Amino acid sequence: GAGVSQSPSNKVTEKGKDVELRCDPISGHTALYWYRQSLGQGLEFLIYFQGNSAPDKSGLPSDRFSAERTGGSVSTLTIQRTQQEDSAVYLCASSLAEARGYTFGSGTRLTVV
Amino acid sequence: KNQVEQSPQSLIILEGKNCTLQCNYTVSPFSNLRWYKQDTGRGPVSLTIMTFSENTKSNGRYTATLDADTKQSSLHITASQLSDSASYICVVSAGGNNRLAFGKGNQVVVIP
């Protein structure tokens, strides 16, 4: 596609439920990043994919968070047993090469009630 | 301590006026610095990218400067428009590192 597509755009879930967030990067972009943006805070790095492998997943805040990428394309971020502090906007970005810049999706706004 | 500090946190300016946003960073080693514009409810969109050797880069009414010695950057908005109301985020990349260091953003509100 022309840009990075994320779905759903908004998600409201009950505390304790699992959620899946999807990112469809720009075709051909080998690098894919997940970030979290909480209200009034800067972007927080979660995980980085190069192809299907994740050389850096050190930003995942707990073992309730996991992500995978298949076919070098679509990525899914899964949050298990959601907590209220998980409420944030989850942004995905993709890149062809670091020097070429990053393109962000519009994000998924997650609200845990 | 955040590696990228932006100031002012927020400002309100009259349409047609100019403004300057500041970004100070401690990221090392330094690879490049980007300014992004993030409209409410949208993802960040790149405005400029500068490497170590670049001092100034313009994108329409946006002009970014970089002083790699003092580790400071600025984003100047000329003749502001209502559509410039957004958060402007300074992002610094360390060489050889896939992580980006993000500032918390400058929230700009342009009023008629």
PDB file of C-alpha atoms in Angstrom:
ATOM      1  CA  GLY A   1       0.000   0.000   0.000  1.00  0.00           C
ATOM      2  CA  ALA A   2       0.936   3.645  -0.154  1.00  0.00           C
ATOM      3  CA  GLY A   3       1.421   3.999   3.572  1.00  0.00           C
ATOM      4  CA  VAL A   4       1.639   2.091   6.816  1.00  0.00           C
ATOM      5  CA  SER A   5      -1.763   0.770   7.765  1.00  0.00           C
ATOM      6  CA  GLN A   6      -2.756  -0.066  11.330  1.00  0.00           C
ATOM      7  CA  SER A   7      -5.888  -1.709  12.602  1.00  0.00           C
ATOM      8  CA  PRO A   8      -8.045  -1.261  14.463  1.00  0.00           C
ATOM      9  CA  SER A   9      -7.782   2.514  14.749  1.00  0.00           C
ATOM     10  CA  ASN A  10      -9.503   2.370  18.122  1.00  0.00           C
ATOM     11  CA  LYS A  11      -9.926  -0.473  20.579  1.00  0.00           C
ATOM     12  CA  VAL A  12     -11.711  -0.480  23.910  1.00  0.00           C
ATOM     13  CA  THR A  13     -11.235  -3.626  25.949  1.00  0.00           C
ATOM     14  CA  GLU A  14     -11.961  -4.846  29.425  1.00  0.00           C
ATOM     15  CA  LYS A  15      -9.150  -5.308  31.892  1.00  0.00           C
ATOM     16  CA  GLY A  16      -7.820  -8.854  31.717  1.00  0.00           C
ATOM     17  CA  LYS A  17      -8.739  -9.447  28.070  1.00  0.00           C
ATOM     18  CA  ASP A  18      -6.214 -10.104  25.309  1.00  0.00           C
ATOM     19  CA  VAL A  19      -5.894  -7.774  22.326  1.00  0.00           C
ATOM     20  CA  GLU A  20      -4.179  -7.997  18.954  1.00  0.00           C
ATOM     21  CA  LEU A  21      -2.987  -4.961  17.070  1.00  0.00           C
ATOM     22  CA  ARG A  22      -2.078  -5.214  13.416  1.00  0.00           C
ATOM     23  CA  CYS A  23       0.440  -3.324  11.320  1.00  0.00           C
ATOM     24  CA  ASP A  24       0.698  -3.571   7.544  1.00  0.00           C
ATOM     25  CA  PRO A  25       3.940  -1.823   6.501  1.00  0.00           C
ATOM     26  CA  ILE A  26       4.850  -0.254   3.195  1.00  0.00           C
ATOM     27  CA  SER A  27       5.530  -2.965   0.649  1.00  0.00           C
ATOM     28  CA  GLY A  28       9.240  -3.753   0.475  1.00  0.00           C
ATOM     29  CA  HIS A  29      10.139  -2.146   3.800  1.00  0.00           C
ATOM     30  CA  THR A  30      12.245  -4.693   5.618  1.00  0.00           C
ATOM     31  CA  ALA A  31      12.393  -2.909   8.961  1.00  0.00           C
ATOM     32  CA  LEU A  32       9.332  -2.578  11.183  1.00  0.00           C
ATOM     33  CA  TYR A  33       9.051  -0.895  14.553  1.00  0.00           C
ATOM     34  CA  TRP A  34       6.420  -0.768  17.283  1.00  0.00           C
ATOM     35  CA  TYR A  35       6.195   2.230  19.604  1.00  0.00           C
ATOM     36  CA  ARG A  36       3.836   3.221  22.400  1.00  0.00           C
ATOM     37  CA  GLN A  37       2.743   6.799  23.036  1.00  0.00           C
ATOM     38  CA  SER A  38       1.085   7.502  26.349  1.00  0.00           C
ATOM     39  CA  LEU A  39      -0.768  10.741  27.062  1.00  0.00           C
ATOM     40  CA  GLY A  40       1.721  13.578  27.501  1.00  0.00           C
ATOM     41  CA  GLN A  41       4.697  11.291  26.979  1.00  0.00           C
ATOM     42  CA  GLY A  42       7.144  10.785  24.162  1.00  0.00           C
ATOM     43  CA  LEU A  43       7.227   7.706  22.005  1.00  0.00           C
ATOM     44  CA  GLU A  44       8.462   4.588  23.782  1.00  0.00           C
ATOM     45  CA  PHE A  45      10.256   1.922  21.754  1.00  0.00           C
ATOM     46  CA  LEU A  46       8.782  -1.559  22.060  1.00  0.00           C
ATOM     47  CA  ILE A  47      10.272  -3.874  19.431  1.00  0.00           C
ATOM     48  CA  TYR A  48      12.121  -3.835  16.117  1.00  0.00           C
ATOM     49  CA  PHE A  49      11.874  -6.367  13.287  1.00  0.00           C
ATOM     50  CA  GLN A  50      14.314  -6.874  10.447  1.00  0.00           C
ATOM     51  CA  GLY A  51      12.500  -9.200   8.094  1.00  0.00           C
ATOM     52  CA  ASN A  52      10.746 -11.756  10.265  1.00  0.00           C
ATOM     53  CA  SER A  53      13.247 -11.729  13.091  1.00  0.00           C
ATOM     54  CA  ALA A  54      13.283  -9.397  16.053  1.00  0.00           C
ATOM     55  CA  PRO A  55      16.876  -8.497  16.907  1.00  0.00           C
ATOM     56  CA  ASP A  56      15.731  -6.029  19.535  1.00  0.00           C
ATOM     57  CA  LYS A  57      12.719  -6.728  21.705  1.00  0.00           C
ATOM     58  CA  SER A  58      14.130  -5.164  24.834  1.00  0.00           C
ATOM     59  CA  GLY A  59      11.504  -2.431  24.866  1.00  0.00           C
ATOM     60  CA  LEU A  60       8.599  -4.767  25.562  1.00  0.00           C
ATOM     61  CA  PRO A  61       7.413  -3.714  29.051  1.00  0.00           C
ATOM     62  CA  SER A  62       6.450  -7.168  30.310  1.00  0.00           C
ATOM     63  CA  ASP A  63       5.962 -10.772  29.245  1.00  0.00           C
ATOM     64  CA  ARG A  64       2.318  -9.946  28.561  1.00  0.00           C
ATOM     65  CA  PHE A  65       3.531  -8.227  25.405  1.00  0.00           C
ATOM     66  CA  SER A  66       4.607 -10.189  22.335  1.00  0.00           C
ATOM     67  CA  ALA A  67       4.900  -9.503  18.643  1.00  0.00           C
ATOM     68  CA  GLU A  68       5.454 -11.450  15.491  1.00  0.00           C
ATOM     69  CA  ARG A  69       5.969 -10.725  11.852  1.00  0.00           C
ATOM     70  CA  THR A  70       5.268 -13.144   9.042  1.00  0.00           C
ATOM     71  CA  GLY A  71       6.325 -13.120   5.424  1.00  0.00           C
ATOM     72  CA  GLY A  72       8.451 -10.072   6.061  1.00  0.00           C
ATOM     73  CA  SER A  73       5.283  -8.022   5.956  1.00  0.00           C
ATOM     74  CA  VAL A  74       2.370  -7.841   8.404  1.00  0.00           C
ATOM     75  CA  SER A  75       3.131  -7.651  12.099  1.00  0.00           C
ATOM     76  CA  THR A  76       0.876  -8.343  15.058  1.00  0.00           C
ATOM     77  CA  LEU A  77       1.411  -6.947  18.551  1.00  0.00           C
ATOM     78  CA  THR A  78      -0.388  -8.987  21.184  1.00  0.00           C
ATOM     79  CA  ILE A  79      -1.096  -7.830  24.715  1.00  0.00           C
ATOM     80  CA  GLN A  80      -2.334 -10.512  27.076  1.00  0.00           C
ATOM     81  CA  ARG A  81      -4.340  -9.888  30.234  1.00  0.00           C
ATOM     82  CA  THR A  82      -4.529  -6.175  29.530  1.00  0.00           C
ATOM     83  CA  GLN A  83      -4.091  -3.704  32.377  1.00  0.00           C
ATOM     84  CA  GLN A  84      -5.257  -0.097  32.596  1.00  0.00           C
ATOM     85  CA  GLU A  85      -1.677   1.133  32.292  1.00  0.00           C
ATOM     86  CA  ASP A  86      -1.566  -0.457  28.836  1.00  0.00           C
ATOM     87  CA  SER A  87      -3.904   2.284  27.603  1.00  0.00           C
ATOM     88  CA  ALA A  88      -1.987   4.265  24.990  1.00  0.00           C
ATOM     89  CA  VAL A  89      -1.616   4.849  21.283  1.00  0.00           C
ATOM     90  CA  TYR A  90       0.401   2.073  19.686  1.00  0.00           C
ATOM     91  CA  LEU A  91       2.292   3.273  16.615  1.00  0.00           C
ATOM     92  CA  CYS A  92       3.931   1.182  13.960  1.00  0.00           C
ATOM     93  CA  ALA A  93       6.629   2.453  11.600  1.00  0.00           C
ATOM     94  CA  SER A  94       8.426   0.863   8.689  1.00  0.00           C
ATOM     95  CA  SER A  95      11.627   1.690   6.899  1.00  0.00           C
ATOM     96  CA  LEU A  96      13.554   0.571   3.842  1.00  0.00           C
ATOM     97  CA  ALA A  97      16.841   1.648   5.388  1.00  0.00           C
ATOM     98  CA  GLU A  98      17.654   3.679   8.475  1.00  0.00           C
ATOM     99  CA  ALA A  99      19.102   6.536   6.468  1.00  0.00           C
ATOM    100  CA  ARG A 100      15.992   6.700   4.285  1.00  0.00           C
ATOM    101  CA  GLY A 101      13.692   7.564   7.133  1.00  0.00           C
ATOM    102  CA  TYR A 102      10.671   6.033   8.758  1.00  0.00           C
ATOM    103  CA  THR A 103       7.005   6.114   7.833  1.00  0.00           C
ATOM    104  CA  PHE A 104       4.523   5.901  10.669  1.00  0.00           C
ATOM    105  CA  GLY A 105       1.015   4.542  10.657  1.00  0.00           C
ATOM    106  CA  SER A 106      -1.840   6.463  12.273  1.00  0.00           C
ATOM    107  CA  GLY A 107      -1.748   4.242  15.323  1.00  0.00           C
ATOM    108  CA  THR A 108      -4.181   2.175  17.336  1.00  0.00           C
ATOM    109  CA  ARG A 109      -5.679   3.930  20.341  1.00  0.00           C
ATOM    110  CA  LEU A 110      -6.104   1.276  23.026  1.00  0.00           C
ATOM    111  CA  THR A 111      -8.286   1.969  26.033  1.00  0.00           C
ATOM    112  CA  VAL A 112      -8.454  -0.589  28.825  1.00  0.00           C
ATOM    113  CA  VAL A 113     -11.457  -0.128  31.096  1.00  0.00           C
TER     114      VAL A 113
ATOM    115  CA  LYS B   1      16.792  11.444  32.088  1.00  0.00           C
ATOM    116  CA  ASN B   2      15.420  11.724  28.567  1.00  0.00           C
ATOM    117  CA  GLN B   3      18.108  11.838  25.924  1.00  0.00           C
ATOM    118  CA  VAL B   4      16.122  14.375  23.891  1.00  0.00           C
ATOM    119  CA  GLU B   5      14.701  17.471  25.564  1.00  0.00           C
ATOM    120  CA  GLN B   6      12.366  19.848  23.735  1.00  0.00           C
ATOM    121  CA  SER B   7      11.243  23.325  24.656  1.00  0.00           C
ATOM    122  CA  PRO B   8       8.887  25.009  25.023  1.00  0.00           C
ATOM    123  CA  GLN B   9       6.528  22.200  25.959  1.00  0.00           C
ATOM    124  CA  SER B  10       3.677  24.146  24.385  1.00  0.00           C
ATOM    125  CA  LEU B  11       3.038  27.521  22.850  1.00  0.00           C
ATOM    126  CA  ILE B  12       0.234  29.509  21.297  1.00  0.00           C
ATOM    127  CA  ILE B  13       0.966  31.805  18.371  1.00  0.00           C
ATOM    128  CA  LEU B  14      -1.076  34.084  16.156  1.00  0.00           C
ATOM    129  CA  GLU B  15      -1.645  33.073  12.579  1.00  0.00           C
ATOM    130  CA  GLY B  16       0.982  34.616  10.348  1.00  0.00           C
ATOM    131  CA  LYS B  17       3.629  34.885  13.060  1.00  0.00           C
ATOM    132  CA  ASN B  18       6.887  32.972  13.228  1.00  0.00           C
ATOM    133  CA  CYS B  19       8.029  30.640  15.985  1.00  0.00           C
ATOM    134  CA  THR B  20      11.098  28.592  16.891  1.00  0.00           C
ATOM    135  CA  LEU B  21      11.130  25.238  18.649  1.00  0.00           C
ATOM    136  CA  GLN B  22      14.215  23.927  20.442  1.00  0.00           C
ATOM    137  CA  CYS B  23      15.660  20.440  20.767  1.00  0.00           C
ATOM    138  CA  ASN B  24      18.685  19.523  22.913  1.00  0.00           C
ATOM    139  CA  TYR B  25      20.027  15.995  22.887  1.00  0.00           C
ATOM    140  CA  THR B  26      22.665  13.886  24.582  1.00  0.00           C
ATOM    141  CA  VAL B  27      22.486  10.893  22.233  1.00  0.00           C
ATOM    142  CA  SER B  28      25.921   9.574  21.321  1.00  0.00           C
ATOM    143  CA  PRO B  29      27.158   8.556  18.877  1.00  0.00           C
ATOM    144  CA  PHE B  30      25.059  10.721  16.600  1.00  0.00           C
ATOM    145  CA  SER B  31      23.790   9.591  13.223  1.00  0.00           C
ATOM    146  CA  ASN B  32      20.983  11.926  12.265  1.00  0.00           C
ATOM    147  CA  LEU B  33      18.237  14.142  13.637  1.00  0.00           C
ATOM    148  CA  ARG B  34      14.694  14.334  12.355  1.00  0.00           C
ATOM    149  CA  TRP B  35      11.783  16.625  13.021  1.00  0.00           C
ATOM    150  CA  TYR B  36       8.311  15.118  12.753  1.00  0.00           C
ATOM    151  CA  LYS B  37       4.908  16.761  12.750  1.00  0.00           C
ATOM    152  CA  GLN B  38       2.131  14.843  14.460  1.00  0.00           C
ATOM    153  CA  ASP B  39      -1.435  15.989  13.995  1.00  0.00           C
ATOM    154  CA  THR B  40      -3.948  14.948  16.636  1.00  0.00           C
ATOM    155  CA  GLY B  41      -5.009  11.355  16.086  1.00  0.00           C
ATOM    156  CA  ARG B  42      -2.439  10.742  13.377  1.00  0.00           C
ATOM    157  CA  GLY B  43       0.992   9.214  13.181  1.00  0.00           C
ATOM    158  CA  PRO B  44       4.123  11.397  12.965  1.00  0.00           C
ATOM    159  CA  VAL B  45       5.074  12.674   9.521  1.00  0.00           C
ATOM    160  CA  SER B  46       8.671  13.484   8.670  1.00  0.00           C
ATOM    161  CA  LEU B  47       9.530  17.150   8.017  1.00  0.00           C
ATOM    162  CA  THR B  48      13.327  17.175   7.832  1.00  0.00           C
ATOM    163  CA  ILE B  49      16.295  14.899   8.366  1.00  0.00           C
ATOM    164  CA  MET B  50      19.827  16.148   9.003  1.00  0.00           C
ATOM    165  CA  THR B  51      23.117  14.339   9.331  1.00  0.00           C
ATOM    166  CA  PHE B  52      26.220  15.459  11.227  1.00  0.00           C
ATOM    167  CA  SER B  53      27.527  17.612   8.388  1.00  0.00           C
ATOM    168  CA  GLU B  54      24.309  19.498   7.696  1.00  0.00           C
ATOM    169  CA  ASN B  55      23.555  22.774   9.463  1.00  0.00           C
ATOM    170  CA  THR B  56      20.295  23.833   7.852  1.00  0.00           C
ATOM    171  CA  LYS B  57      17.506  22.154   5.962  1.00  0.00           C
ATOM    172  CA  SER B  58      14.248  23.609   4.760  1.00  0.00           C
ATOM    173  CA  ASN B  59      10.903  22.103   3.860  1.00  0.00           C
ATOM    174  CA  GLY B  60       8.556  24.837   2.722  1.00  0.00           C
ATOM    175  CA  ARG B  61       7.865  27.125   5.663  1.00  0.00           C
ATOM    176  CA  TYR B  62       9.774  24.811   8.024  1.00  0.00           C
ATOM    177  CA  THR B  63      13.512  25.356   8.514  1.00  0.00           C
ATOM    178  CA  ALA B  64      15.573  23.130  10.773  1.00  0.00           C
ATOM    179  CA  THR B  65      19.045  23.903  12.054  1.00  0.00           C
ATOM    180  CA  LEU B  66      21.584  21.626  13.663  1.00  0.00           C
ATOM    181  CA  ASP B  67      24.653  22.388  15.767  1.00  0.00           C
ATOM    182  CA  ALA B  68      26.293  19.023  16.323  1.00  0.00           C
ATOM    183  CA  ASP B  69      28.973  20.567  18.558  1.00  0.00           C
ATOM    184  CA  THR B  70      26.485  21.868  21.104  1.00  0.00           C
ATOM    185  CA  LYS B  71      23.987  19.083  20.331  1.00  0.00           C
ATOM    186  CA  GLN B  72      21.181  21.492  19.649  1.00  0.00           C
ATOM    187  CA  SER B  73      18.593  21.724  16.908  1.00  0.00           C
ATOM    188  CA  SER B  74      15.817  24.156  16.185  1.00  0.00           C
ATOM    189  CA  LEU B  75      12.745  24.123  13.982  1.00  0.00           C
ATOM    190  CA  HIS B  76      11.589  27.489  12.707  1.00  0.00           C
ATOM    191  CA  ILE B  77       8.065  27.903  11.382  1.00  0.00           C
ATOM    192  CA  THR B  78       7.589  30.932   9.151  1.00  0.00           C
ATOM    193  CA  ALA B  79       4.272  32.696   8.593  1.00  0.00           C
ATOM    194  CA  SER B  80       2.345  30.148  10.636  1.00  0.00           C
ATOM    195  CA  GLN B  81      -0.964  28.783   9.410  1.00  0.00           C
ATOM    196  CA  LEU B  82      -3.836  27.226  11.330  1.00  0.00           C
ATOM    197  CA  SER B  83      -2.836  23.851   9.886  1.00  0.00           C
ATOM    198  CA  ASP B  84       0.516  24.124  11.662  1.00  0.00           C
ATOM    199  CA  SER B  85      -1.271  23.343  14.943  1.00  0.00           C
ATOM    200  CA  ALA B  86       0.293  20.030  15.916  1.00  0.00           C
ATOM    201  CA  SER B  87       2.940  18.389  18.042  1.00  0.00           C
ATOM    202  CA  TYR B  88       6.476  18.677  16.656  1.00  0.00           C
ATOM    203  CA  ILE B  89       8.718  15.835  17.690  1.00  0.00           C
ATOM    204  CA  CYS B  90      12.516  15.833  17.608  1.00  0.00           C
ATOM    205  CA  VAL B  91      13.984  12.381  16.952  1.00  0.00           C
ATOM    206  CA  VAL B  92      17.678  11.542  17.208  1.00  0.00           C
ATOM    207  CA  SER B  93      19.268   8.392  15.831  1.00  0.00           C
ATOM    208  CA  ALA B  94      22.501   6.929  17.185  1.00  0.00           C
ATOM    209  CA  GLY B  95      24.835   5.477  14.593  1.00  0.00           C
ATOM    210  CA  GLY B  96      24.696   1.707  14.386  1.00  0.00           C
ATOM    211  CA  ASN B  97      21.698   1.539  16.647  1.00  0.00           C
ATOM    212  CA  ASN B  98      18.238   0.763  15.455  1.00  0.00           C
ATOM    213  CA  ARG B  99      16.622   2.654  18.256  1.00  0.00           C
ATOM    214  CA  LEU B 100      15.474   6.214  17.963  1.00  0.00           C
ATOM    215  CA  ALA B 101      15.458   8.654  20.883  1.00  0.00           C
ATOM    216  CA  PHE B 102      12.282  10.731  20.885  1.00  0.00           C
ATOM    217  CA  GLY B 103      11.577  14.052  22.503  1.00  0.00           C
ATOM    218  CA  LYS B 104       8.175  14.554  24.105  1.00  0.00           C
ATOM    219  CA  GLY B 105       7.271  17.105  21.488  1.00  0.00           C
ATOM    220  CA  ASN B 106       6.471  20.798  21.227  1.00  0.00           C
ATOM    221  CA  GLN B 107       2.720  21.343  21.180  1.00  0.00           C
ATOM    222  CA  VAL B 108       1.961  24.289  18.881  1.00  0.00           C
ATOM    223  CA  VAL B 109      -1.441  25.935  18.672  1.00  0.00           C
ATOM    224  CA  VAL B 110      -1.986  28.557  15.988  1.00  0.00           C
ATOM    225  CA  ILE B 111      -4.922  30.867  16.573  1.00  0.00           C
ATOM    226  CA  PRO B 112      -6.567  33.241  14.072  1.00  0.00           C
TER     227      PRO B 112
END
